[in-house]
Short mmCIF file of N, CA and C in Angstrom, two decimals:
data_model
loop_
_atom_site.label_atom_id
_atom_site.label_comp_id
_atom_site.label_asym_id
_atom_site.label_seq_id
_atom_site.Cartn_x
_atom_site.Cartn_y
_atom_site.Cartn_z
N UNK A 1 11.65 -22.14 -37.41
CA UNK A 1 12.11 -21.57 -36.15
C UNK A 1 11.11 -21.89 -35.03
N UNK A 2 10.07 -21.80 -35.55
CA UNK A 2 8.75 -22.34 -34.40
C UNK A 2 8.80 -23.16 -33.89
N UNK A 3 9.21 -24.56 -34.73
CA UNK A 3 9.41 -26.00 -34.47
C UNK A 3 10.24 -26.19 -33.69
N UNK A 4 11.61 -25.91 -33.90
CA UNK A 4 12.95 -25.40 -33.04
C UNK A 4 12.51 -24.92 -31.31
N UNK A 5 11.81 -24.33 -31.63
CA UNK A 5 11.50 -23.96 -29.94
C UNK A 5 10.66 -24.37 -29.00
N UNK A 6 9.28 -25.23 -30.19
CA UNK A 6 8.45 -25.66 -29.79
C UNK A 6 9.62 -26.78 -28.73
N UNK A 7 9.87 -27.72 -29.83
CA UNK A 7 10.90 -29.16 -29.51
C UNK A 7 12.09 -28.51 -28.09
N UNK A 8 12.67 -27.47 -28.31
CA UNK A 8 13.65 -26.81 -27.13
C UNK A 8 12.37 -26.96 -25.65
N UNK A 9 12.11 -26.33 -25.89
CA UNK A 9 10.69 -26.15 -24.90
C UNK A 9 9.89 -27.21 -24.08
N UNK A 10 9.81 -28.51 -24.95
CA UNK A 10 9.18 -29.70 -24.44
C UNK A 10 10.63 -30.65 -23.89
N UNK A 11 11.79 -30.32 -24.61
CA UNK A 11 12.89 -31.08 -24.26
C UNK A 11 13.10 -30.99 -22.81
N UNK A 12 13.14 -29.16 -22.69
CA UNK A 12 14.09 -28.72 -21.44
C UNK A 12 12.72 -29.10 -20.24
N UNK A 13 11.52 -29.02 -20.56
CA UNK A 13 10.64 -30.12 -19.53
C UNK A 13 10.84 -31.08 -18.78
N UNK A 14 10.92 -31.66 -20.12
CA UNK A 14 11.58 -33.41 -19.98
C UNK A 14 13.11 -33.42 -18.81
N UNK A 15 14.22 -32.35 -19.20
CA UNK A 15 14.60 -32.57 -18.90
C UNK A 15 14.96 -31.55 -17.32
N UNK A 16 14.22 -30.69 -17.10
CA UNK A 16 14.04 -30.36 -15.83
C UNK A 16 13.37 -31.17 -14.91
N UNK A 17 12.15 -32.14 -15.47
CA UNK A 17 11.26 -33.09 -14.67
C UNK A 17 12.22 -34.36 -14.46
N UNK A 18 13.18 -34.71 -15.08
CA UNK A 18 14.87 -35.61 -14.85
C UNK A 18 15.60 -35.14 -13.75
N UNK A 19 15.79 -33.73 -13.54
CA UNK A 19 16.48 -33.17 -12.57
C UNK A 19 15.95 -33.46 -11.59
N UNK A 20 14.72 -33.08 -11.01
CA UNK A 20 14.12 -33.45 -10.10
C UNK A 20 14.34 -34.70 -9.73
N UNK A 21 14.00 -35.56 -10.49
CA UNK A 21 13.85 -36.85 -10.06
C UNK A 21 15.14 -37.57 -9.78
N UNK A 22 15.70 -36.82 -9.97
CA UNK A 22 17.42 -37.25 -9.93
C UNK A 22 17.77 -36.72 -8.49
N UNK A 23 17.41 -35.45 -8.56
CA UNK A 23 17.92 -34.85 -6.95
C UNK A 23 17.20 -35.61 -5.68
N UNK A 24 16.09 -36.06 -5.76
CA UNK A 24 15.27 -36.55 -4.96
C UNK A 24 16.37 -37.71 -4.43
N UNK A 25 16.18 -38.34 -5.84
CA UNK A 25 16.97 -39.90 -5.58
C UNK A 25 18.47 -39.61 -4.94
N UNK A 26 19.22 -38.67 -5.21
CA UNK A 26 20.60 -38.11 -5.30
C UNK A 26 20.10 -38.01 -3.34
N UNK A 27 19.16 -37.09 -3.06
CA UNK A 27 19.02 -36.78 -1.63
C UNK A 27 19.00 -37.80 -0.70
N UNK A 28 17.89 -38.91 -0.92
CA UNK A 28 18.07 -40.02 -0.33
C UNK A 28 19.00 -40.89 -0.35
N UNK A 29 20.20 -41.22 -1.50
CA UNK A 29 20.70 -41.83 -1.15
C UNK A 29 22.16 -41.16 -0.31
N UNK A 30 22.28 -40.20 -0.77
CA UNK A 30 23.08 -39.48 0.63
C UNK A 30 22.73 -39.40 1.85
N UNK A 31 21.26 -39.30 1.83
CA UNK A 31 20.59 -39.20 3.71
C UNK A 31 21.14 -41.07 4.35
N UNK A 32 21.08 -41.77 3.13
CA UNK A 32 20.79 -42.96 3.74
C UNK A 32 22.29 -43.46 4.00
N UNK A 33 23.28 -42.78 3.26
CA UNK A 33 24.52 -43.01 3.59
C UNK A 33 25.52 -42.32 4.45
N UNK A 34 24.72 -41.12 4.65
CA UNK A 34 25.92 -40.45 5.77
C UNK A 34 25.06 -40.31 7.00
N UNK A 35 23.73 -41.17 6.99
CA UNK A 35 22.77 -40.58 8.19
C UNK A 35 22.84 -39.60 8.68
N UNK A 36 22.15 -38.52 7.22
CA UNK A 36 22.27 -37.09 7.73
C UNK A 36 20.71 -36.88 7.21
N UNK A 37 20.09 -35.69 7.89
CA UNK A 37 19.09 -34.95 7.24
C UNK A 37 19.45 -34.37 6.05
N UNK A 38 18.01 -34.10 5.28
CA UNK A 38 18.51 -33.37 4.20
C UNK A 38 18.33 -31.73 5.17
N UNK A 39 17.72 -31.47 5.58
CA UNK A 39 17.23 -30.39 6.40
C UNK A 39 17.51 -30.46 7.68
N UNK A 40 18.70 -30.16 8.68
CA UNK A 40 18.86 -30.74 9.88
C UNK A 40 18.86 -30.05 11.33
N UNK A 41 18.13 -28.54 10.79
CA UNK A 41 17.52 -27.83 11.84
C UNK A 41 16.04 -27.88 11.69
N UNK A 42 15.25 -28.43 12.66
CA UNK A 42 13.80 -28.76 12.95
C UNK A 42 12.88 -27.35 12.89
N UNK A 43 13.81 -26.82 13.44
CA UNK A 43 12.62 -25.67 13.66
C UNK A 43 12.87 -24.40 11.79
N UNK A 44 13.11 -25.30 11.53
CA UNK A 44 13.04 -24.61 9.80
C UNK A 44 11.54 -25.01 9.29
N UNK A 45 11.10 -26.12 9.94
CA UNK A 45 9.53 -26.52 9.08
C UNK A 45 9.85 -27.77 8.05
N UNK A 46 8.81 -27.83 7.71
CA UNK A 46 8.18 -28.64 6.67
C UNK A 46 8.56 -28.29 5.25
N UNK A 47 8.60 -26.67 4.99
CA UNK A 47 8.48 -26.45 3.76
C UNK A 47 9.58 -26.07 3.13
N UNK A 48 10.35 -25.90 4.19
CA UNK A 48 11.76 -24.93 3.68
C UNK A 48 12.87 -26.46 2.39
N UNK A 49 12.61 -27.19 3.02
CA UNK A 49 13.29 -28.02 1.79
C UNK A 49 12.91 -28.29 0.58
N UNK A 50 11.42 -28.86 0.66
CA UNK A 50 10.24 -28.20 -1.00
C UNK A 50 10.88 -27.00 -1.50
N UNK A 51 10.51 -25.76 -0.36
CA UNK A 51 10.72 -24.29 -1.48
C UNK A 51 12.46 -24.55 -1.73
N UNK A 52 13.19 -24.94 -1.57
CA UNK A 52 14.72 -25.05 -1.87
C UNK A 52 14.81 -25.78 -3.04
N UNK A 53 14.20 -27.13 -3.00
CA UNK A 53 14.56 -27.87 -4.00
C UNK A 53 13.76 -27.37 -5.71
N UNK A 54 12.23 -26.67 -5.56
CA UNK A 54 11.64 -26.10 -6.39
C UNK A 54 11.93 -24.89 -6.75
N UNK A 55 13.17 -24.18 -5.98
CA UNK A 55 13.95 -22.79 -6.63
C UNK A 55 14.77 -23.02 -7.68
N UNK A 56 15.57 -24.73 -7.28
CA UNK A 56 16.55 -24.88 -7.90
C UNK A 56 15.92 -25.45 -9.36
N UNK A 57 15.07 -26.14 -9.13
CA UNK A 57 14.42 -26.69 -10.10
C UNK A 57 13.86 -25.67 -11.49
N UNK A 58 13.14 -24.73 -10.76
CA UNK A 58 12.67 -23.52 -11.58
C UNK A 58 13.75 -22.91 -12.09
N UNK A 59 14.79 -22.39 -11.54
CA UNK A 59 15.88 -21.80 -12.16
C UNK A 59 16.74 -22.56 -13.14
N UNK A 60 16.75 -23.78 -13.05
CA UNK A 60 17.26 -24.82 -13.95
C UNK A 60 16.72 -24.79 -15.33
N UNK A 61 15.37 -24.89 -14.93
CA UNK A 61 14.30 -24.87 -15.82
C UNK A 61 14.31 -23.66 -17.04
N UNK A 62 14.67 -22.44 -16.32
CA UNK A 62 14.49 -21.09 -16.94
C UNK A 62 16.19 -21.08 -17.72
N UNK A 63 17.18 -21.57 -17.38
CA UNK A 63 18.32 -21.40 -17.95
C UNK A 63 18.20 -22.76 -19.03
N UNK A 64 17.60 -24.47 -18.82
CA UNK A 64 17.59 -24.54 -20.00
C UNK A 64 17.01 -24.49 -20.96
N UNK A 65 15.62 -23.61 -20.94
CA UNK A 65 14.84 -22.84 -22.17
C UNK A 65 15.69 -21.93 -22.64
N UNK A 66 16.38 -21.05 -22.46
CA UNK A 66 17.67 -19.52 -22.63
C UNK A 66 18.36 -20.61 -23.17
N UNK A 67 19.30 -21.71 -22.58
CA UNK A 67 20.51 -22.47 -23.24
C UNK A 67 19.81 -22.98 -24.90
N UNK A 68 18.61 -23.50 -24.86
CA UNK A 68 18.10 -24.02 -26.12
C UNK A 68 17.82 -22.62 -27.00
N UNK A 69 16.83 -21.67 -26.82
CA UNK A 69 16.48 -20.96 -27.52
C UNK A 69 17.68 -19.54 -28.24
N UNK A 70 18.35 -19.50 -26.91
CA UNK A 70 19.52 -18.57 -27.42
C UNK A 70 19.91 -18.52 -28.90
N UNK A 71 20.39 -19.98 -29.17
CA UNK A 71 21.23 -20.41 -30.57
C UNK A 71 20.40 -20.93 -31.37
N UNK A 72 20.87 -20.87 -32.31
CA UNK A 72 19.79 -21.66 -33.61
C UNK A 72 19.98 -22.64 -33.38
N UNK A 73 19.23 -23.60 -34.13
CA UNK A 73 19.58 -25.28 -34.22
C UNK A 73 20.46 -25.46 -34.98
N UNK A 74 20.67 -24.97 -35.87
CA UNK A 74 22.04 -25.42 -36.74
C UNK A 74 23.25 -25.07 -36.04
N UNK A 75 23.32 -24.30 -35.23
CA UNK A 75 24.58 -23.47 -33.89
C UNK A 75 24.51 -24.31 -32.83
N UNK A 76 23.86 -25.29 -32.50
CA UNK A 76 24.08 -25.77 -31.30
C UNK A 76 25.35 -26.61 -31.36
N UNK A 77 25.56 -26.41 -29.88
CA UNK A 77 26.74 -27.47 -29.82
C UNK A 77 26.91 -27.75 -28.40
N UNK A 78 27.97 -28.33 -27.75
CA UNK A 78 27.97 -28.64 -26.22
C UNK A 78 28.77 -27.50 -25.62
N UNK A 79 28.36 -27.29 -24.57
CA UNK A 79 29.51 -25.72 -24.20
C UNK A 79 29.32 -26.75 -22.17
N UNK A 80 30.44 -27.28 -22.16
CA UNK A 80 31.01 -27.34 -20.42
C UNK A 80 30.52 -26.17 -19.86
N UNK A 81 31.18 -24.84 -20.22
CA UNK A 81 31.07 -23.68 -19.41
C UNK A 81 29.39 -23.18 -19.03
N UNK A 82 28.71 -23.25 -20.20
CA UNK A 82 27.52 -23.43 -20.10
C UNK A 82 26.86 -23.72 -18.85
N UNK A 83 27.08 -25.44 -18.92
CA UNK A 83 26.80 -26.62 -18.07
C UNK A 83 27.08 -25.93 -16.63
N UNK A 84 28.39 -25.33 -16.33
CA UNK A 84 29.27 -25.51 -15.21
C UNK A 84 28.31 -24.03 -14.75
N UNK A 85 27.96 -23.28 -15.24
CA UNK A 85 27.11 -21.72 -14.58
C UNK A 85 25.96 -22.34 -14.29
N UNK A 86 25.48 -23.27 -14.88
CA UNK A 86 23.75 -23.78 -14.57
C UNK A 86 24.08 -24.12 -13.50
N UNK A 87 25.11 -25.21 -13.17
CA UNK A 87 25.31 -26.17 -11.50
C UNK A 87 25.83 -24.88 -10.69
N UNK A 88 26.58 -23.59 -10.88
CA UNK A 88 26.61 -23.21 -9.82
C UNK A 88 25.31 -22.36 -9.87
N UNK A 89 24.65 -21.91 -10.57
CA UNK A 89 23.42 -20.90 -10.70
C UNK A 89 22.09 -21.84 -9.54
N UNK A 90 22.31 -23.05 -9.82
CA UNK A 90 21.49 -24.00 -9.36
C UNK A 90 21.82 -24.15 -7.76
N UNK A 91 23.43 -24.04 -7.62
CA UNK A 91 24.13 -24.16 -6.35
C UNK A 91 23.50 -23.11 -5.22
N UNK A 92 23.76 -21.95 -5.95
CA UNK A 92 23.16 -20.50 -5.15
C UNK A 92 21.64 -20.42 -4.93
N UNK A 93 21.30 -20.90 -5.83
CA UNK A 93 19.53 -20.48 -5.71
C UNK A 93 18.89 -21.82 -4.91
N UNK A 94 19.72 -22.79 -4.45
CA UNK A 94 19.03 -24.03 -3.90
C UNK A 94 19.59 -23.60 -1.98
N UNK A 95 20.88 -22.74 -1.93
CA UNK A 95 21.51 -22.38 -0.56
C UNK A 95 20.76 -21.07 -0.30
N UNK A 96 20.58 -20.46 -1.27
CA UNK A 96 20.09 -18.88 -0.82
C UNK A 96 18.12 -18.76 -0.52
N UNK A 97 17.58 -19.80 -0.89
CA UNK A 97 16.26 -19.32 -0.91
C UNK A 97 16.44 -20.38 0.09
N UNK A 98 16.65 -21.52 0.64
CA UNK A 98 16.48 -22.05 1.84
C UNK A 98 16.63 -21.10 3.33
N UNK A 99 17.66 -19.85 3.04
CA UNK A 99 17.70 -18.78 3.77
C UNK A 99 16.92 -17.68 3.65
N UNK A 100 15.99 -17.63 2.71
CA UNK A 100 15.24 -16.45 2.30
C UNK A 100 13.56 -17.22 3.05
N UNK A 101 13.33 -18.35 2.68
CA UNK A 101 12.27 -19.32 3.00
C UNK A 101 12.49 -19.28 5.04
N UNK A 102 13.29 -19.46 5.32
CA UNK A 102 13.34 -19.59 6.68
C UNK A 102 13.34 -18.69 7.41
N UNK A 103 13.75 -17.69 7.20
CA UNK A 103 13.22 -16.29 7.60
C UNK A 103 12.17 -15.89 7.02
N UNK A 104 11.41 -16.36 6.49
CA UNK A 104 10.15 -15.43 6.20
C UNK A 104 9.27 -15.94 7.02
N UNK A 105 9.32 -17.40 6.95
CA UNK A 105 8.33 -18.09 7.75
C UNK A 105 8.43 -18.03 9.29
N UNK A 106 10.34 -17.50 10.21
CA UNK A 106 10.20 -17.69 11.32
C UNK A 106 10.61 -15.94 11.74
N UNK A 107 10.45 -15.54 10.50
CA UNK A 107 11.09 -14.30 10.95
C UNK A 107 12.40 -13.78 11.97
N UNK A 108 13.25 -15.05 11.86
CA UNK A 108 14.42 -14.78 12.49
C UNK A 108 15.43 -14.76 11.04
N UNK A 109 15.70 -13.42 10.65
CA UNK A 109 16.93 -13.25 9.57
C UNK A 109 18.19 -14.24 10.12
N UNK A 110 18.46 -13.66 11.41
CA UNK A 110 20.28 -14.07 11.65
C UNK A 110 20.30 -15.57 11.51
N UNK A 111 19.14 -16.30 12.11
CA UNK A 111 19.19 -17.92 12.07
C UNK A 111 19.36 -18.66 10.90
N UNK A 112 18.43 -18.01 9.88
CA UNK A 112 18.50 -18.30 8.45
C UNK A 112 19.61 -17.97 7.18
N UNK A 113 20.27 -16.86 8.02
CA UNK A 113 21.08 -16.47 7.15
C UNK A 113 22.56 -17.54 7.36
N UNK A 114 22.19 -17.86 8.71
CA UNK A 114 22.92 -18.77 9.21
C UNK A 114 23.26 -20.17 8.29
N UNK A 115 21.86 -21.00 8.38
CA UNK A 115 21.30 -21.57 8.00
C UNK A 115 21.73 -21.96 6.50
N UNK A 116 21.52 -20.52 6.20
CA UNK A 116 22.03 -20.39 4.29
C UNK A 116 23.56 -20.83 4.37
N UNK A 117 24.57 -20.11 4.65
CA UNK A 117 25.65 -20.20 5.03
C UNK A 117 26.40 -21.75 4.69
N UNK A 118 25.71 -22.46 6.03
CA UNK A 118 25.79 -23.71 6.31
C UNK A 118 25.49 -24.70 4.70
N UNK A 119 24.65 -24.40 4.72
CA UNK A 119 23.83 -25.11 3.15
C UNK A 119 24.73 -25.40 2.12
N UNK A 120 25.79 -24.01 2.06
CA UNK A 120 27.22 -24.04 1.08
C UNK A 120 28.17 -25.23 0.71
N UNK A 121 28.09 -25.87 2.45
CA UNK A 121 29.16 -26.84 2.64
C UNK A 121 28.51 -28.39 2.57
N UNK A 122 27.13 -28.23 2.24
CA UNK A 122 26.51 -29.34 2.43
C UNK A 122 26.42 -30.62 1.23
N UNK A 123 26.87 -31.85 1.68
CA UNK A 123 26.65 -32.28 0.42
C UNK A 123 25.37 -32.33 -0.46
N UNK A 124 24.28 -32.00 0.16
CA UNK A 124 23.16 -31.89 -0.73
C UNK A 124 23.38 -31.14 -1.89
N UNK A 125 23.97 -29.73 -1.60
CA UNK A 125 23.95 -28.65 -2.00
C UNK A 125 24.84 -28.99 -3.05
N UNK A 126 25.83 -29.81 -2.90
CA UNK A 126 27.11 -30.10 -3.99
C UNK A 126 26.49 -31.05 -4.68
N UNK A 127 25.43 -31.75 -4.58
CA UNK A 127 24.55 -32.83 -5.23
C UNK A 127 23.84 -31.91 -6.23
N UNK A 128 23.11 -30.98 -5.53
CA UNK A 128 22.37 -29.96 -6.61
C UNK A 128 23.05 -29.12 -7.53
N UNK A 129 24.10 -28.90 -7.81
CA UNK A 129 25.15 -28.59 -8.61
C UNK A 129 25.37 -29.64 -9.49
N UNK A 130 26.06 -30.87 -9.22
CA UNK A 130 26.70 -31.70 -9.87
C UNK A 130 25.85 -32.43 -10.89
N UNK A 131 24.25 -32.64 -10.42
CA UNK A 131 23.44 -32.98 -11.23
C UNK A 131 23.34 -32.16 -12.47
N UNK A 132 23.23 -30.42 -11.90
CA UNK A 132 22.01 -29.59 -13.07
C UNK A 132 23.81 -29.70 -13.78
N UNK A 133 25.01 -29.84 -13.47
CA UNK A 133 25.79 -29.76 -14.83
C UNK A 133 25.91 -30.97 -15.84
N UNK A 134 25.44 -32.38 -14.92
CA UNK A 134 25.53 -33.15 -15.82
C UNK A 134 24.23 -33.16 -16.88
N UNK A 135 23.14 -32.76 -16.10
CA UNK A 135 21.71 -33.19 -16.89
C UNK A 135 22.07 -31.80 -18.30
N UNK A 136 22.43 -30.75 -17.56
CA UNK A 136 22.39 -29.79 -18.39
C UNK A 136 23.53 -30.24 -19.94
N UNK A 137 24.78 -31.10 -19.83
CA UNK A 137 25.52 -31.29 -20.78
C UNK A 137 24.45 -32.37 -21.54
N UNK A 138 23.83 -33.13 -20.81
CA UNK A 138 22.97 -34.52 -21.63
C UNK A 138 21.73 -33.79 -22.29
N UNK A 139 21.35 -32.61 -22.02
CA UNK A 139 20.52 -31.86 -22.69
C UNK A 139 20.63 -30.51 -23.70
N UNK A 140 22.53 -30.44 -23.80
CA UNK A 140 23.00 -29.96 -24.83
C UNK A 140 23.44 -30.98 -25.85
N UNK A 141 23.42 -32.09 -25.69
CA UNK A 141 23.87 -33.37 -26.74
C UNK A 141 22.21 -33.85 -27.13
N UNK A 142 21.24 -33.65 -26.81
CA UNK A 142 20.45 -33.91 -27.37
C UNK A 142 19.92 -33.15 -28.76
N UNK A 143 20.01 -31.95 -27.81
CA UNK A 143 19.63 -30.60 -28.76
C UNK A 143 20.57 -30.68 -30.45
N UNK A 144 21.73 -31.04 -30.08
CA UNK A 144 23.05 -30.93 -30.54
C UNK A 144 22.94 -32.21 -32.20
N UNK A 145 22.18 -33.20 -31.36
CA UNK A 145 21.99 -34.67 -32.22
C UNK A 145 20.18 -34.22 -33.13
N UNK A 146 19.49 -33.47 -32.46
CA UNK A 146 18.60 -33.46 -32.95
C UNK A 146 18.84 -32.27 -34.05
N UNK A 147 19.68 -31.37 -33.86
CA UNK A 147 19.47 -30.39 -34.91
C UNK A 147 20.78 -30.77 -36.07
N UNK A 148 21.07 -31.54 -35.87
CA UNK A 148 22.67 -32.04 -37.08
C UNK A 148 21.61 -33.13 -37.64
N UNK A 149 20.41 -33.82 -37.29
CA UNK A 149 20.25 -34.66 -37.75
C UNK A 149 19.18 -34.17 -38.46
N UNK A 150 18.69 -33.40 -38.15
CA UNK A 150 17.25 -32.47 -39.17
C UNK A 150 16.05 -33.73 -39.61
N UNK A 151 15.36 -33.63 -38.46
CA UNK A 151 14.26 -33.90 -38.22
C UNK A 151 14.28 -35.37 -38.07
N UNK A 152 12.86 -36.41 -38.32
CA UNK A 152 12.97 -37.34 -36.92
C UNK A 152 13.95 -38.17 -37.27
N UNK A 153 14.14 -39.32 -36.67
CA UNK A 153 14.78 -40.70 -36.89
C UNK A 153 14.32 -41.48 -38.25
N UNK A 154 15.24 -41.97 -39.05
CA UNK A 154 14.63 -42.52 -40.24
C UNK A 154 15.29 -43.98 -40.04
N UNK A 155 14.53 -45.09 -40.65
CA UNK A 155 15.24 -46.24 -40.88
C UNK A 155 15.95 -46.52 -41.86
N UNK A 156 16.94 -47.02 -41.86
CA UNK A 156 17.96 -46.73 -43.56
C UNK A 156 17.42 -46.98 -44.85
N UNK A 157 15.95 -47.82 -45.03
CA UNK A 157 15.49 -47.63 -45.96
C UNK A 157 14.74 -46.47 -46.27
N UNK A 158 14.38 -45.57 -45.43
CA UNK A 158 13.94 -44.14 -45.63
C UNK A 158 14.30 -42.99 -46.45
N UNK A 159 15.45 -43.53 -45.83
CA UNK A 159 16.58 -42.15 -46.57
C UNK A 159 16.75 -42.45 -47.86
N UNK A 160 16.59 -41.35 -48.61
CA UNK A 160 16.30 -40.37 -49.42
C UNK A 160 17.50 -40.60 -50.44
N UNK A 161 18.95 -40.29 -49.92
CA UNK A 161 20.31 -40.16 -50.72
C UNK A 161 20.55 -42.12 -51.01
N UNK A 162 19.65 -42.45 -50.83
CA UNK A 162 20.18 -44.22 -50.39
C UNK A 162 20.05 -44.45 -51.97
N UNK A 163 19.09 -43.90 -52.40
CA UNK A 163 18.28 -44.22 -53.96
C UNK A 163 19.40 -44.52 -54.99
#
């Protein structure tokens, strides 16, 4: 069971440090195709898109340690529905702390809440969804292949039943 979580644990790393790197890329190439900001009120700062994209990231992060550790390894399997609560869980916490971040720093609530609002309809925001459900299904098929297959990769002369 140790092993099981150790491996859940280093996976969902791996595959939260994917998310990231996916949204980044996902951001730019939308900025570069609809010549839009990712952030397109100025007086939000510098930081308010960092703390947005590292809410979503962290919360990603924390649901797929819970998605791995929940079930045993012999119970895993792929669950869509799963997948589909992470992208909107990811959806809310990437629109709502961009509004929580911008009011703290300018201390104008109504602008930010504004702000948040707006974020809903944004394609970024539908980018940060669409990713954490796909990464999240490619990181229930891993889990899924690694625990049906019980333990590492063997070459066919390895195996055991071959004899």
């Amino acid at each position: 069971m140790r092993e099981e979580r150790s491996y859940v644990i280093v996976v969902a790393c791996f595959a939260a440090g994917l998310y990231l790197a996916v949204l980044v890329a996902a951001f730019g190439v939308i900025s570069l195709a609809t010549d839009t900001e990712v952030i397109p009120d100025p007086a939000a700062g510098p930081l308010v898109g960092p703390i947005m994209v590292a809410v979503a990231v962290g919360v990603f992060l924390v649901l797929l340690i819970l998605t791995g550790i929940r079930v045993p390894g012999e119970q895993q399997r792929i669950a869509p529905l799963n997948a589909l609560g992470a992208g909107l869980a990811c959806y809310l916490a990437y629109c709502l702390s961009g509004g929580v971040a911008g009011a703290l720093a300018t201390g104008d609530a109504l602008r930010f809440a504004l702000f948040a609002v707006s974020r809903f309809a944004s394609l970024y925001a539908i980018a940060v969804a669409v990713v954490a459900f796909l990464i999240m299904l490619l990181y229930q098929l891993v889990l899924v292949g690694r625990f049906r297959q019980r333990g590492r990769p063997r070459w066919p002369w390895e195996r055991p039943d071959d004899e």
